[in-house]
């Protein structure tokens, strides 16, 4: 994987519940990192056939590991204006260089 293939941009976001001065809770997005990513949509390749267990995943993201930041399944990726729930996080080949994320596109109930 090289920077040439990582031609997309994404933001890694954590959502928090914050109480205001009157005690009402609101959800706030906190940007943890802005990163360059390789994004692959779901299609009929051999790679996606092997990932049949993750049938709800719509996209695969690869990016360089971020020192001091752990990517978790309760976080969200935002890429090209679309939000993606993280389903699975994996260290590619166990070397600590790249992270591979399987994610599901979040679609509003109204369409």
PDB file of C-alpha atoms in Angstrom:
ATOM      1  CA  UNK A   1       0.000   0.000   0.000  1.00  0.00           C
ATOM      2  CA  UNK A   2       1.393   3.374  -0.923  1.00  0.00           C
ATOM      3  CA  UNK A   3       0.265   6.971  -0.723  1.00  0.00           C
ATOM      4  CA  UNK A   4      -0.589   6.754  -4.441  1.00  0.00           C
ATOM      5  CA  UNK A   5      -3.341   4.255  -3.689  1.00  0.00           C
ATOM      6  CA  UNK A   6      -4.504   6.207  -0.643  1.00  0.00           C
ATOM      7  CA  UNK A   7      -6.099   8.940  -2.700  1.00  0.00           C
ATOM      8  CA  UNK A   8      -9.200   9.521  -0.563  1.00  0.00           C
ATOM      9  CA  UNK A   9      -9.643  11.462   2.629  1.00  0.00           C
ATOM     10  CA  UNK A  10     -11.653  10.575   5.709  1.00  0.00           C
ATOM     11  CA  UNK A  11     -12.184  11.695   9.263  1.00  0.00           C
ATOM     12  CA  UNK A  12     -12.260   9.351  12.220  1.00  0.00           C
ATOM     13  CA  UNK A  13     -14.980  10.534  14.583  1.00  0.00           C
ATOM     14  CA  UNK A  14     -16.087   9.618  18.101  1.00  0.00           C
ATOM     15  CA  UNK A  15     -19.562  10.600  19.232  1.00  0.00           C
ATOM     16  CA  UNK A  16     -20.074  11.885  22.781  1.00  0.00           C
ATOM     17  CA  UNK A  17     -23.086  12.766  24.870  1.00  0.00           C
ATOM     18  CA  UNK A  18     -22.617  16.192  26.442  1.00  0.00           C
ATOM     19  CA  UNK A  19     -24.902  17.831  28.997  1.00  0.00           C
ATOM     20  CA  UNK A  20     -25.531  21.543  28.733  1.00  0.00           C
ATOM     21  CA  UNK A  21     -25.996  23.935  31.670  1.00  0.00           C
ATOM     22  CA  UNK A  22     -29.702  23.052  31.927  1.00  0.00           C
ATOM     23  CA  UNK A  23     -29.039  19.312  32.094  1.00  0.00           C
ATOM     24  CA  UNK A  24     -30.138  18.378  28.567  1.00  0.00           C
ATOM     25  CA  UNK A  25     -28.004  15.808  26.779  1.00  0.00           C
ATOM     26  CA  UNK A  26     -26.892  16.347  23.172  1.00  0.00           C
ATOM     27  CA  UNK A  27     -24.735  14.251  20.885  1.00  0.00           C
ATOM     28  CA  UNK A  28     -21.513  15.882  19.690  1.00  0.00           C
ATOM     29  CA  UNK A  29     -19.026  14.611  17.096  1.00  0.00           C
ATOM     30  CA  UNK A  30     -15.344  14.839  18.035  1.00  0.00           C
ATOM     31  CA  UNK A  31     -12.854  14.514  15.160  1.00  0.00           C
ATOM     32  CA  UNK A  32     -10.046  12.240  16.332  1.00  0.00           C
ATOM     33  CA  UNK A  33      -8.016  12.293  13.101  1.00  0.00           C
ATOM     34  CA  UNK A  34      -8.120  13.382   9.468  1.00  0.00           C
ATOM     35  CA  UNK A  35      -6.475  10.675   7.386  1.00  0.00           C
ATOM     36  CA  UNK A  36      -5.677   9.579   3.836  1.00  0.00           C
ATOM     37  CA  UNK A  37      -7.492   6.347   2.998  1.00  0.00           C
ATOM     38  CA  UNK A  38      -7.845   3.706   0.333  1.00  0.00           C
ATOM     39  CA  UNK A  39     -11.558   3.007  -0.050  1.00  0.00           C
ATOM     40  CA  UNK A  40     -12.978  -0.019  -1.816  1.00  0.00           C
ATOM     41  CA  UNK A  41     -16.715  -0.403  -2.283  1.00  0.00           C
ATOM     42  CA  UNK A  42     -18.411  -3.775  -2.131  1.00  0.00           C
ATOM     43  CA  UNK A  43     -18.337  -5.684  -5.411  1.00  0.00           C
ATOM     44  CA  UNK A  44     -18.038  -9.225  -6.702  1.00  0.00           C
ATOM     45  CA  UNK A  45     -14.291  -9.680  -6.265  1.00  0.00           C
ATOM     46  CA  UNK A  46     -12.659 -12.703  -4.654  1.00  0.00           C
ATOM     47  CA  UNK A  47     -11.708 -10.559  -1.642  1.00  0.00           C
ATOM     48  CA  UNK A  48     -15.352  -9.701  -0.911  1.00  0.00           C
ATOM     49  CA  UNK A  49     -16.405 -13.321  -1.465  1.00  0.00           C
ATOM     50  CA  UNK A  50     -14.000 -14.311   1.333  1.00  0.00           C
ATOM     51  CA  UNK A  51     -15.576 -11.692   3.599  1.00  0.00           C
ATOM     52  CA  UNK A  52     -19.057 -13.254   3.363  1.00  0.00           C
ATOM     53  CA  UNK A  53     -19.286 -13.343   7.170  1.00  0.00           C
ATOM     54  CA  UNK A  54     -19.439  -9.542   7.115  1.00  0.00           C
ATOM     55  CA  UNK A  55     -22.465  -9.410   4.845  1.00  0.00           C
ATOM     56  CA  UNK A  56     -23.554  -6.026   6.175  1.00  0.00           C
ATOM     57  CA  UNK A  57     -20.243  -4.309   5.324  1.00  0.00           C
ATOM     58  CA  UNK A  58     -20.499  -1.974   2.346  1.00  0.00           C
ATOM     59  CA  UNK A  59     -16.967  -0.550   2.198  1.00  0.00           C
ATOM     60  CA  UNK A  60     -13.408  -1.444   3.079  1.00  0.00           C
ATOM     61  CA  UNK A  61     -10.961   1.242   4.205  1.00  0.00           C
ATOM     62  CA  UNK A  62      -7.182   0.966   4.578  1.00  0.00           C
ATOM     63  CA  UNK A  63      -5.013   3.624   6.131  1.00  0.00           C
ATOM     64  CA  UNK A  64      -1.747   4.011   8.002  1.00  0.00           C
ATOM     65  CA  UNK A  65      -1.832   3.305  11.726  1.00  0.00           C
ATOM     66  CA  UNK A  66      -2.121   6.407  13.851  1.00  0.00           C
ATOM     67  CA  UNK A  67       0.373   6.424  16.739  1.00  0.00           C
ATOM     68  CA  UNK A  68      -1.313   6.766  20.106  1.00  0.00           C
ATOM     69  CA  UNK A  69      -4.839   6.322  18.703  1.00  0.00           C
ATOM     70  CA  UNK A  70      -6.789   3.087  18.845  1.00  0.00           C
ATOM     71  CA  UNK A  71      -9.470   2.627  16.192  1.00  0.00           C
ATOM     72  CA  UNK A  72     -12.570   1.007  17.716  1.00  0.00           C
ATOM     73  CA  UNK A  73     -15.913  -0.265  16.501  1.00  0.00           C
ATOM     74  CA  UNK A  74     -17.838   2.445  18.340  1.00  0.00           C
ATOM     75  CA  UNK A  75     -16.270   5.144  16.140  1.00  0.00           C
ATOM     76  CA  UNK A  76     -17.417   6.500  12.768  1.00  0.00           C
ATOM     77  CA  UNK A  77     -15.613   7.223   9.506  1.00  0.00           C
ATOM     78  CA  UNK A  78     -16.760  10.131   7.350  1.00  0.00           C
ATOM     79  CA  UNK A  79     -15.650  10.041   3.719  1.00  0.00           C
ATOM     80  CA  UNK A  80     -16.995  12.090   0.791  1.00  0.00           C
ATOM     81  CA  UNK A  81     -19.898  13.305   2.915  1.00  0.00           C
ATOM     82  CA  UNK A  82     -21.014   9.766   3.808  1.00  0.00           C
ATOM     83  CA  UNK A  83     -20.949   8.329   7.329  1.00  0.00           C
ATOM     84  CA  UNK A  84     -19.792   4.761   7.955  1.00  0.00           C
ATOM     85  CA  UNK A  85     -20.220   2.684  11.114  1.00  0.00           C
ATOM     86  CA  UNK A  86     -17.094   0.639  11.811  1.00  0.00           C
ATOM     87  CA  UNK A  87     -17.863  -3.090  11.965  1.00  0.00           C
ATOM     88  CA  UNK A  88     -14.380  -4.591  12.117  1.00  0.00           C
ATOM     89  CA  UNK A  89     -10.839  -3.291  12.720  1.00  0.00           C
ATOM     90  CA  UNK A  90      -7.759  -5.304  11.780  1.00  0.00           C
ATOM     91  CA  UNK A  91      -4.015  -4.694  11.795  1.00  0.00           C
ATOM     92  CA  UNK A  92      -2.862  -5.678   8.283  1.00  0.00           C
ATOM     93  CA  UNK A  93      -0.374  -8.575   8.554  1.00  0.00           C
ATOM     94  CA  UNK A  94       0.163  -7.759  12.251  1.00  0.00           C
ATOM     95  CA  UNK A  95       2.982  -5.311  11.539  1.00  0.00           C
ATOM     96  CA  UNK A  96       1.425  -2.183  13.009  1.00  0.00           C
ATOM     97  CA  UNK A  97       1.808  -0.241   9.764  1.00  0.00           C
ATOM     98  CA  UNK A  98      -1.681  -0.298   8.244  1.00  0.00           C
ATOM     99  CA  UNK A  99      -5.198  -0.636   9.587  1.00  0.00           C
ATOM    100  CA  UNK A 100      -8.021  -2.249   7.642  1.00  0.00           C
ATOM    101  CA  UNK A 101     -11.590  -1.322   8.534  1.00  0.00           C
ATOM    102  CA  UNK A 102     -14.813  -2.903   7.314  1.00  0.00           C
ATOM    103  CA  UNK A 103     -17.650  -0.421   7.559  1.00  0.00           C
ATOM    104  CA  UNK A 104     -21.354  -0.094   6.855  1.00  0.00           C
ATOM    105  CA  UNK A 105     -22.745   3.037   5.221  1.00  0.00           C
ATOM    106  CA  UNK A 106     -25.242   4.857   7.419  1.00  0.00           C
ATOM    107  CA  UNK A 107     -28.408   5.783   5.537  1.00  0.00           C
ATOM    108  CA  UNK A 108     -31.107   8.028   6.984  1.00  0.00           C
ATOM    109  CA  UNK A 109     -34.456   6.340   7.576  1.00  0.00           C
ATOM    110  CA  UNK A 110     -36.160   8.715   5.152  1.00  0.00           C
ATOM    111  CA  UNK A 111     -33.867   7.647   2.311  1.00  0.00           C
TER     112      UNK A 111
END
